[in-house]
Short mmCIF file of N, CA and C in Angstrom, two decimals:
data_model
loop_
_atom_site.label_atom_id
_atom_site.label_comp_id
_atom_site.label_asym_id
_atom_site.label_seq_id
_atom_site.Cartn_x
_atom_site.Cartn_y
_atom_site.Cartn_z
N MET A 1 176.16 186.77 109.70
CA MET A 1 175.17 188.25 109.08
C MET A 1 173.80 187.72 109.33
N SER A 2 173.02 188.82 109.93
CA SER A 2 171.75 188.54 110.07
C SER A 2 171.11 189.55 109.49
N ILE A 3 170.01 189.33 108.71
CA ILE A 3 169.15 190.39 108.04
C ILE A 3 167.94 190.83 108.80
N LYS A 4 167.89 192.03 109.17
CA LYS A 4 166.82 192.34 110.03
C LYS A 4 165.43 192.75 109.11
N SER A 5 164.57 192.34 109.33
CA SER A 5 163.20 192.54 108.55
C SER A 5 162.57 193.86 109.25
N SER A 6 161.97 194.75 107.99
CA SER A 6 161.31 195.85 108.47
C SER A 6 159.86 195.66 108.77
N SER A 7 159.17 194.64 108.47
CA SER A 7 158.00 194.34 108.91
C SER A 7 157.92 194.30 110.28
N PRO A 8 156.45 194.50 111.03
CA PRO A 8 156.38 194.26 112.43
C PRO A 8 156.24 192.90 112.92
N SER A 9 157.00 192.54 113.94
CA SER A 9 156.79 191.15 114.20
C SER A 9 155.81 190.86 114.87
N ILE A 10 154.74 191.72 115.14
CA ILE A 10 153.30 191.35 116.07
C ILE A 10 152.47 191.22 114.86
N LYS A 11 151.91 189.93 114.76
CA LYS A 11 150.76 190.09 113.47
C LYS A 11 149.60 190.71 113.80
N GLY A 12 148.80 191.13 113.09
CA GLY A 12 147.48 191.78 113.45
C GLY A 12 147.51 193.24 113.55
N THR A 13 148.81 193.82 113.58
CA THR A 13 148.71 195.34 113.76
C THR A 13 148.91 195.77 112.29
N ARG A 14 148.38 197.03 112.02
CA ARG A 14 148.47 197.73 110.75
C ARG A 14 149.28 198.73 110.70
N THR A 15 149.98 198.71 109.57
CA THR A 15 151.16 199.85 109.23
C THR A 15 150.36 200.90 108.60
N ALA A 16 151.32 201.97 108.49
CA ALA A 16 150.80 203.29 107.85
C ALA A 16 150.30 203.03 106.41
N GLY A 17 150.91 202.03 105.77
CA GLY A 17 150.66 201.81 104.45
C GLY A 17 149.50 200.74 104.13
N GLU A 18 148.91 200.28 105.27
CA GLU A 18 147.80 199.47 105.11
C GLU A 18 146.41 200.12 105.40
N ARG A 19 145.56 199.78 104.61
CA ARG A 19 144.31 200.38 104.70
C ARG A 19 143.19 199.26 104.42
N GLY A 20 142.01 199.59 104.98
CA GLY A 20 140.82 198.58 104.79
C GLY A 20 139.78 198.88 106.17
N PHE A 21 138.81 197.95 105.86
CA PHE A 21 137.76 198.00 106.81
C PHE A 21 137.60 196.77 107.43
N THR A 22 137.30 196.63 108.81
CA THR A 22 136.96 195.60 109.41
C THR A 22 135.57 195.02 109.11
N LEU A 23 135.51 193.56 109.41
CA LEU A 23 134.26 193.21 109.13
C LEU A 23 132.97 193.81 109.95
N VAL A 24 133.24 194.33 111.16
CA VAL A 24 132.35 195.00 111.94
C VAL A 24 131.84 196.27 111.38
N GLU A 25 132.95 196.95 110.82
CA GLU A 25 132.64 198.26 110.28
C GLU A 25 131.78 198.02 108.77
N ILE A 26 132.06 197.00 108.00
CA ILE A 26 131.48 196.61 106.87
C ILE A 26 129.79 196.26 107.33
N MET A 27 129.78 195.34 108.37
CA MET A 27 128.28 195.17 108.78
C MET A 27 127.46 196.34 109.19
N VAL A 28 128.20 197.15 109.85
CA VAL A 28 127.33 198.54 110.40
C VAL A 28 126.82 198.99 109.18
N VAL A 29 127.75 199.42 108.12
CA VAL A 29 127.25 199.99 106.97
C VAL A 29 126.16 199.26 106.13
N VAL A 30 126.28 197.89 106.12
CA VAL A 30 125.04 197.20 105.49
C VAL A 30 123.80 197.40 106.31
N VAL A 31 123.86 197.29 107.70
CA VAL A 31 122.74 197.39 108.24
C VAL A 31 121.95 198.89 107.94
N ILE A 32 122.96 199.83 108.10
CA ILE A 32 122.57 201.16 107.82
C ILE A 32 121.83 201.34 106.41
N LEU A 33 122.32 200.73 105.32
CA LEU A 33 122.00 200.92 104.18
C LEU A 33 120.39 200.18 104.12
N ALA A 34 120.46 198.83 104.73
CA ALA A 34 119.05 198.01 104.78
C ALA A 34 118.09 199.11 105.31
N LEU A 35 118.13 199.55 106.42
CA LEU A 35 117.40 200.54 107.15
C LEU A 35 117.07 201.54 106.11
N LEU A 36 117.73 202.24 105.40
CA LEU A 36 117.43 203.41 104.50
C LEU A 36 116.46 203.00 103.47
N ALA A 37 117.03 201.68 102.91
CA ALA A 37 116.11 201.13 101.85
C ALA A 37 114.79 200.82 102.29
N GLY A 38 114.65 200.26 103.43
CA GLY A 38 113.47 199.68 104.01
C GLY A 38 112.22 201.13 104.08
N PHE A 39 112.88 202.22 104.46
CA PHE A 39 111.99 203.36 104.55
C PHE A 39 111.80 203.80 103.44
N LEU A 40 112.52 203.88 102.37
CA LEU A 40 112.44 204.44 101.04
C LEU A 40 111.31 203.72 100.37
N THR A 41 111.37 202.27 100.34
CA THR A 41 110.71 201.40 99.47
C THR A 41 109.06 201.41 100.07
N LYS A 42 109.00 201.70 101.45
CA LYS A 42 107.59 201.75 101.99
C LYS A 42 106.99 202.96 101.43
N GLY A 43 107.73 204.13 101.44
CA GLY A 43 106.90 205.39 100.92
C GLY A 43 106.63 205.14 99.47
N ILE A 44 107.56 204.64 98.54
CA ILE A 44 107.46 204.62 97.34
C ILE A 44 106.19 203.50 97.02
N PHE A 45 106.16 202.39 97.45
CA PHE A 45 104.98 201.47 97.33
C PHE A 45 103.67 201.91 97.81
N GLY A 46 103.67 202.69 98.96
CA GLY A 46 102.51 203.33 99.44
C GLY A 46 101.94 204.43 98.54
N ALA A 47 102.78 204.86 98.00
CA ALA A 47 102.29 206.00 97.08
C ALA A 47 101.75 205.57 95.82
N GLY A 48 102.11 204.34 95.28
CA GLY A 48 101.43 203.86 94.08
C GLY A 48 100.09 203.64 94.44
N ASP A 49 99.74 202.89 95.53
CA ASP A 49 98.37 202.63 95.80
C ASP A 49 97.45 203.91 96.29
N LYS A 50 98.13 204.76 96.66
CA LYS A 50 97.50 206.12 96.81
C LYS A 50 97.02 206.89 95.60
N ALA A 51 98.05 206.88 94.66
CA ALA A 51 97.46 207.19 93.26
C ALA A 51 96.50 206.48 92.63
N LYS A 52 96.78 205.40 92.72
CA LYS A 52 95.35 204.24 92.17
C LYS A 52 94.19 204.68 92.78
N MET A 53 94.20 204.91 94.02
CA MET A 53 93.10 205.50 94.83
C MET A 53 92.32 206.57 94.15
N LYS A 54 93.28 207.60 94.01
CA LYS A 54 92.77 208.96 93.38
C LYS A 54 92.18 208.77 91.88
N ILE A 55 92.97 207.81 91.28
CA ILE A 55 92.43 207.53 89.67
C ILE A 55 91.26 206.93 89.96
N THR A 56 90.83 206.07 90.98
CA THR A 56 89.46 205.52 91.01
C THR A 56 88.59 206.40 91.41
N GLU A 57 88.78 207.33 92.28
CA GLU A 57 87.92 208.37 92.58
C GLU A 57 87.37 209.17 91.26
N MET A 58 88.35 209.39 90.59
CA MET A 58 88.00 210.35 88.99
C MET A 58 87.52 209.44 88.17
N LYS A 59 87.81 208.13 88.02
CA LYS A 59 87.12 207.33 87.11
C LYS A 59 85.61 207.20 87.61
N ILE A 60 85.21 207.07 88.72
CA ILE A 60 84.02 206.83 89.43
C ILE A 60 83.05 208.09 88.73
N ALA A 61 83.58 209.33 88.99
CA ALA A 61 82.99 210.64 88.54
C ALA A 61 82.91 210.60 86.96
N LYS A 62 84.00 210.13 86.37
CA LYS A 62 83.73 209.89 84.94
C LYS A 62 82.69 209.05 84.38
N VAL A 63 82.32 207.84 85.19
CA VAL A 63 81.56 206.85 84.71
C VAL A 63 80.29 207.45 84.98
N ALA A 64 79.75 208.43 86.29
CA ALA A 64 78.80 209.02 86.53
C ALA A 64 78.40 210.01 85.45
N ALA A 65 79.36 210.94 84.98
CA ALA A 65 79.30 211.54 83.89
C ALA A 65 78.82 211.01 82.49
N LEU A 66 79.16 209.78 82.28
CA LEU A 66 78.82 208.85 81.21
C LEU A 66 77.44 208.27 81.39
N ILE A 67 77.06 208.08 82.64
CA ILE A 67 75.73 207.70 82.71
C ILE A 67 74.67 208.84 82.77
N SER A 68 75.10 210.14 83.09
CA SER A 68 74.33 211.28 82.82
C SER A 68 74.25 211.59 81.41
N GLN A 69 75.27 211.40 80.51
CA GLN A 69 75.12 211.67 79.06
C GLN A 69 74.08 210.45 78.65
N TYR A 70 74.39 209.27 78.94
CA TYR A 70 73.56 208.06 78.30
C TYR A 70 71.96 208.52 78.75
N GLN A 71 71.74 209.08 79.85
CA GLN A 71 70.26 209.48 80.39
C GLN A 71 69.78 210.53 79.35
N THR A 72 70.60 211.38 79.15
CA THR A 72 70.33 212.46 78.28
C THR A 72 69.91 211.94 76.85
N MET A 73 70.77 211.21 76.19
CA MET A 73 70.60 210.54 75.01
C MET A 73 69.37 209.51 74.89
N TYR A 74 69.39 208.97 75.78
CA TYR A 74 68.12 207.60 75.77
C TYR A 74 66.93 207.92 76.54
N ASN A 75 67.07 208.79 77.52
CA ASN A 75 65.95 209.20 78.23
C ASN A 75 65.72 208.13 79.32
N GLU A 76 66.65 207.37 79.77
CA GLU A 76 66.91 206.24 80.74
C GLU A 76 68.17 206.08 81.53
N ILE A 77 68.04 205.66 82.63
CA ILE A 77 69.44 205.22 83.15
C ILE A 77 69.80 203.81 82.63
N PRO A 78 71.18 203.70 82.32
CA PRO A 78 71.40 202.31 81.89
C PRO A 78 71.43 201.30 83.02
N ARG A 79 70.85 200.07 82.39
CA ARG A 79 70.66 198.95 83.45
C ARG A 79 72.03 198.25 83.61
N SER A 80 72.89 198.26 83.06
CA SER A 80 74.20 197.79 83.33
C SER A 80 75.35 198.68 82.59
N LEU A 81 76.72 198.82 83.04
CA LEU A 81 77.66 199.61 82.66
C LEU A 81 77.84 199.29 81.00
N GLN A 82 77.70 197.94 80.54
CA GLN A 82 77.69 197.62 79.30
C GLN A 82 76.95 198.32 78.45
N ASP A 83 76.02 198.88 78.95
CA ASP A 83 74.97 199.62 77.76
C ASP A 83 75.62 200.93 77.53
N LEU A 84 76.71 201.27 78.13
CA LEU A 84 77.49 202.46 77.87
C LEU A 84 78.52 202.16 76.71
N LEU A 85 78.69 200.91 76.61
CA LEU A 85 79.62 200.62 75.15
C LEU A 85 78.69 200.30 74.36
N GLN A 86 77.57 200.19 74.12
CA GLN A 86 76.69 199.80 72.91
C GLN A 86 75.50 200.78 72.97
N CYS A 87 74.88 200.76 71.67
CA CYS A 87 73.62 201.50 71.39
C CYS A 87 72.51 200.85 72.30
N ALA A 88 71.57 201.83 72.69
CA ALA A 88 70.24 201.48 73.50
C ALA A 88 69.56 200.84 72.45
N SER A 89 68.59 199.67 73.12
CA SER A 89 67.88 198.97 72.09
C SER A 89 66.63 199.46 71.18
N GLN A 90 66.20 200.78 71.94
CA GLN A 90 65.20 201.50 71.49
C GLN A 90 65.53 202.39 70.37
N ASP A 91 66.75 202.50 70.27
CA ASP A 91 67.23 203.58 69.24
C ASP A 91 67.52 202.75 67.88
N SER A 92 66.27 202.35 67.40
CA SER A 92 66.48 201.52 66.00
C SER A 92 66.48 202.27 64.97
N GLY A 93 66.07 203.64 64.79
CA GLY A 93 66.15 204.54 63.69
C GLY A 93 67.27 205.35 63.27
N ASN A 94 67.81 205.80 64.42
CA ASN A 94 68.73 206.66 64.65
C ASN A 94 70.25 205.80 64.46
N PRO A 95 71.17 206.66 64.14
CA PRO A 95 72.62 206.36 63.84
C PRO A 95 73.15 205.77 65.26
N CYS A 96 73.85 204.80 65.31
CA CYS A 96 74.29 204.20 66.61
C CYS A 96 75.43 205.12 67.05
N ALA A 97 75.28 205.71 68.50
CA ALA A 97 76.52 206.47 69.17
C ALA A 97 76.59 205.85 70.58
N PRO A 98 77.27 204.91 70.78
CA PRO A 98 77.63 204.68 72.32
C PRO A 98 78.31 205.80 73.08
N VAL A 99 77.91 205.92 74.20
CA VAL A 99 78.60 206.81 75.14
C VAL A 99 80.00 206.86 75.06
N THR A 100 80.69 205.60 75.34
CA THR A 100 82.01 205.52 75.27
C THR A 100 82.31 204.10 74.67
N SER A 101 83.43 204.09 73.95
CA SER A 101 83.92 203.07 73.29
C SER A 101 85.28 202.29 73.71
N ASP A 102 85.63 202.79 75.26
CA ASP A 102 86.80 202.16 75.94
C ASP A 102 86.28 201.42 76.99
N PRO A 103 86.52 200.18 77.08
CA PRO A 103 86.09 199.19 78.15
C PRO A 103 87.02 199.78 79.53
N GLU A 104 88.16 200.21 79.32
CA GLU A 104 88.95 200.70 80.44
C GLU A 104 88.34 201.97 81.29
N ASP A 105 87.30 202.68 80.61
CA ASP A 105 86.65 203.55 81.20
C ASP A 105 85.89 203.01 82.55
N LEU A 106 85.39 201.72 82.33
CA LEU A 106 84.38 201.01 83.37
C LEU A 106 85.42 200.24 84.33
N LYS A 107 86.50 200.44 84.39
CA LYS A 107 87.48 199.88 85.47
C LYS A 107 88.08 200.70 86.50
N ASP A 108 88.38 200.10 87.54
CA ASP A 108 89.09 201.31 88.56
C ASP A 108 90.47 201.21 88.46
N GLY A 109 91.06 201.98 89.43
CA GLY A 109 92.62 202.24 89.24
C GLY A 109 93.37 200.92 89.25
N TRP A 110 92.64 199.77 89.67
CA TRP A 110 93.63 198.60 89.94
C TRP A 110 93.06 197.61 88.84
N GLY A 111 92.39 197.98 87.57
CA GLY A 111 91.99 197.33 86.55
C GLY A 111 90.89 196.34 86.70
N THR A 112 90.04 196.41 87.85
CA THR A 112 89.05 195.64 88.18
C THR A 112 87.73 196.50 87.85
N PRO A 113 86.84 195.68 87.01
CA PRO A 113 85.59 196.30 86.74
C PRO A 113 84.54 196.91 87.80
N PHE A 114 84.23 198.10 87.43
CA PHE A 114 83.36 198.65 88.50
C PHE A 114 81.85 197.71 89.00
N VAL A 115 81.53 197.71 90.12
CA VAL A 115 80.24 196.92 90.36
C VAL A 115 79.23 198.15 90.12
N TYR A 116 78.30 197.78 89.49
CA TYR A 116 77.36 198.59 89.13
C TYR A 116 75.91 198.00 89.42
N ALA A 117 74.93 198.89 90.34
CA ALA A 117 73.67 198.32 90.68
C ALA A 117 72.68 199.31 90.27
N PHE A 118 71.70 198.88 89.44
CA PHE A 118 70.57 199.87 89.03
C PHE A 118 69.48 199.47 89.76
N ASN A 119 68.70 200.22 90.72
CA ASN A 119 67.57 200.24 91.51
C ASN A 119 66.28 200.69 90.60
N ASP A 120 65.56 199.87 90.23
CA ASP A 120 64.42 200.27 89.35
C ASP A 120 63.49 200.67 90.07
N GLY A 121 63.20 200.45 91.41
CA GLY A 121 62.16 201.25 92.12
C GLY A 121 62.41 202.68 92.34
N SER A 122 63.53 203.09 92.84
CA SER A 122 63.73 204.49 92.85
C SER A 122 64.57 205.06 91.82
N TYR A 123 64.73 204.33 90.65
CA TYR A 123 65.19 205.05 89.44
C TYR A 123 66.59 205.74 89.63
N SER A 124 67.51 204.85 90.54
CA SER A 124 68.81 205.43 90.87
C SER A 124 69.80 204.28 90.46
N TYR A 125 71.21 204.59 90.79
CA TYR A 125 72.23 203.57 90.45
C TYR A 125 73.27 203.72 91.56
N THR A 126 74.24 202.85 91.66
CA THR A 126 75.40 203.04 92.54
C THR A 126 76.70 202.30 91.83
N ILE A 127 77.58 203.08 91.81
CA ILE A 127 79.04 202.63 91.28
C ILE A 127 79.77 202.44 92.46
N ARG A 128 80.53 201.03 92.30
CA ARG A 128 81.21 200.92 93.46
C ARG A 128 82.64 200.05 92.96
N SER A 129 83.61 200.50 93.54
CA SER A 129 84.90 199.95 93.47
C SER A 129 85.25 199.14 94.83
N LEU A 130 85.71 198.08 94.77
CA LEU A 130 86.19 197.41 95.93
C LEU A 130 87.57 197.66 96.65
N GLY A 131 88.44 198.66 96.07
CA GLY A 131 89.57 198.90 96.41
C GLY A 131 90.66 197.96 95.93
N ALA A 132 91.84 197.92 96.39
CA ALA A 132 92.98 197.50 96.15
C ALA A 132 92.82 195.97 96.55
N ASP A 133 92.05 195.71 97.49
CA ASP A 133 92.15 194.24 97.68
C ASP A 133 90.96 193.54 97.13
N ARG A 134 90.07 194.18 96.58
CA ARG A 134 89.24 193.59 95.63
C ARG A 134 88.03 192.77 96.67
N ARG A 135 87.99 193.29 97.77
CA ARG A 135 86.93 192.66 98.80
C ARG A 135 86.22 193.52 99.27
N GLU A 136 85.16 193.31 99.71
CA GLU A 136 83.98 194.24 100.43
C GLU A 136 84.83 194.76 101.75
N GLY A 137 84.38 196.07 102.10
CA GLY A 137 84.91 196.38 103.29
C GLY A 137 86.42 197.08 103.28
N GLY A 138 86.89 197.10 104.38
CA GLY A 138 88.32 197.76 104.26
C GLY A 138 88.25 199.21 104.81
N THR A 139 89.54 199.70 104.79
CA THR A 139 89.89 200.65 105.04
C THR A 139 91.02 201.37 103.90
N GLY A 140 91.29 202.75 103.79
CA GLY A 140 92.15 203.17 103.03
C GLY A 140 92.04 202.66 101.69
N VAL A 141 93.14 202.49 101.15
CA VAL A 141 93.09 201.96 99.82
C VAL A 141 92.47 200.57 99.55
N ASN A 142 92.47 199.92 100.74
CA ASN A 142 91.50 198.67 100.68
C ASN A 142 90.05 198.76 100.79
N GLY A 143 89.51 200.16 101.01
CA GLY A 143 88.03 200.31 101.45
C GLY A 143 87.44 200.38 99.88
N ASP A 144 86.00 200.44 100.22
CA ASP A 144 85.25 200.63 99.07
C ASP A 144 84.95 201.99 98.65
N PHE A 145 84.88 202.37 97.33
CA PHE A 145 84.46 203.74 97.05
C PHE A 145 83.26 203.51 96.39
N ASN A 146 82.22 204.33 96.63
CA ASN A 146 80.83 204.41 96.22
C ASN A 146 80.22 205.62 95.72
N ARG A 147 79.55 205.87 94.73
CA ARG A 147 78.70 206.88 94.29
C ARG A 147 77.43 206.46 93.69
N THR A 148 76.24 206.99 94.39
CA THR A 148 75.26 206.91 93.96
C THR A 148 74.40 208.05 93.17
N GLY A 149 73.60 207.76 92.16
CA GLY A 149 73.10 209.02 91.53
C GLY A 149 71.77 208.49 91.04
N PRO A 150 70.93 209.29 90.37
CA PRO A 150 71.40 210.60 89.90
C PRO A 150 71.52 211.57 91.04
#
């Protein structure tokens, strides 16, 4: 008496009840997911620096407004940005009123202090951010942002 088996005699073939993915199918899915992740993260990380660039432009405008306010209060342009955080030296009899009390106002979008240059000869100033790379020159988010006044 012999018993016949209902399983297929050829190994490696699938029956109707067996399901699964081959290694090649899994690898194709992983590659597609990796490509999608690459495209998405590139856009997300680039957007962060672009936002900091816009913040830097707005902060430079704010510092220029603070300098203008300082000039109105003390009838001179500040010699350094630190002058905006303290009272002017010639303001001896009046109550102290610094133009700003927040040192973060004097930093760009990347948290780097602005570079400030006072030109005594022309009675003007320049506010500058070195950009994301914190080096002179560059383009895009790595470029320098300047504003000259008054």
